[in-house]
CSV table of C-alpha atoms in Angstrom, one decimal:
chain,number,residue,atom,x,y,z
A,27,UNK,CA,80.2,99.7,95.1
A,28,UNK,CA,84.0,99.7,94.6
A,29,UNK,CA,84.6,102.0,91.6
A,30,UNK,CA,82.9,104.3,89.3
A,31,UNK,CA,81.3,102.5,87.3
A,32,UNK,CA,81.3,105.6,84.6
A,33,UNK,CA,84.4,105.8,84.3
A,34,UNK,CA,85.9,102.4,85.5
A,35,UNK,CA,87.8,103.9,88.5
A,36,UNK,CA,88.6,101.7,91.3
A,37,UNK,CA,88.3,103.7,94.6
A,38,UNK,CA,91.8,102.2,95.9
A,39,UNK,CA,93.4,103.6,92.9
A,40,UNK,CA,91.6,107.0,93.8
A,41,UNK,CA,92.9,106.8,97.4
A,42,UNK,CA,96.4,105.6,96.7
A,43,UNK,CA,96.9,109.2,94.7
A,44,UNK,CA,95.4,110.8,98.0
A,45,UNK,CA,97.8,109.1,100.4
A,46,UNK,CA,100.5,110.1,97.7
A,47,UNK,CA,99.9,113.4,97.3
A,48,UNK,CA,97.7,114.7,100.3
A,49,UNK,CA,95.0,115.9,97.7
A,50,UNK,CA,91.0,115.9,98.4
A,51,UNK,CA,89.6,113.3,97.1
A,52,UNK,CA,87.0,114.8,94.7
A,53,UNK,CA,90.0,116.6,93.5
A,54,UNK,CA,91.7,113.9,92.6
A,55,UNK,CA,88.7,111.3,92.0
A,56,UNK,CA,87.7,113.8,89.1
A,57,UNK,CA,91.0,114.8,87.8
A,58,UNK,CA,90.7,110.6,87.1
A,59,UNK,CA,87.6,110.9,85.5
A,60,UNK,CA,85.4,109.6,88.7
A,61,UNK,CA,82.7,111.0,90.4
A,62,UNK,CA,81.9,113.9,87.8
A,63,UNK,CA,79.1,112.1,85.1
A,64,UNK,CA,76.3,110.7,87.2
A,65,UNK,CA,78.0,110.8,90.4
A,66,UNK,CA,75.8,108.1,92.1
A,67,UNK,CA,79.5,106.8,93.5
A,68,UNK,CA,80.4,109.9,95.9
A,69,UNK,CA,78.8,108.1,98.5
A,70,UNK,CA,80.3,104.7,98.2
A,71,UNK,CA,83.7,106.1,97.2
A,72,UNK,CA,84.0,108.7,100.0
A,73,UNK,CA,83.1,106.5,103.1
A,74,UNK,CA,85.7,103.5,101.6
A,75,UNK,CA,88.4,106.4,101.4
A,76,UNK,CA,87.4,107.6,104.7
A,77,UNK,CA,87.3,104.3,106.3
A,78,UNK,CA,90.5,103.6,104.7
A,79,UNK,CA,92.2,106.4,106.2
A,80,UNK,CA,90.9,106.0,109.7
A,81,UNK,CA,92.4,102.7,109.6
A,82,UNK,CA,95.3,104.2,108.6
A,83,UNK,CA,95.3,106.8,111.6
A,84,UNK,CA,94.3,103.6,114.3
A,85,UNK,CA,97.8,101.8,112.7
A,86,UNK,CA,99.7,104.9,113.5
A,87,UNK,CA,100.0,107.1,110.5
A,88,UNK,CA,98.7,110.5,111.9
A,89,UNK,CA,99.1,112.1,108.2
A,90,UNK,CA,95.5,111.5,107.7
């Protein structure tokens, strides 16, 4: 899974607003309409962001 399907969020759109704004992600996942009706994406969307931001970390950026 790479979005909510509920709402038609694409979890790179989710984490781009995280790296901008240093927000949690359900914060911010919800506040777009994700992760708050069925919910069935948490898991999917939360290990891509996390995986996404360890890359992040390996290249470098210790923000994350």
């Amino acid at each position: 899974m790479n979005k909510c399907h509920c709402a038609e969020v694409f979890f790179e759109n989710i984490l781009s607003v995280v790296k901008e704004t240093n927000r949690p992600i359900l914060e911010v996942a919800r506040e777009m309409g994700a992760a708050d009706t069925c919910t069935a994406c948490i898991p999917d969307m939360m290990a891509f962001i996390q995986r996404e931001m360890e890359g992040l970390s390996l290249a470098g950026n210790s923000n994350y």
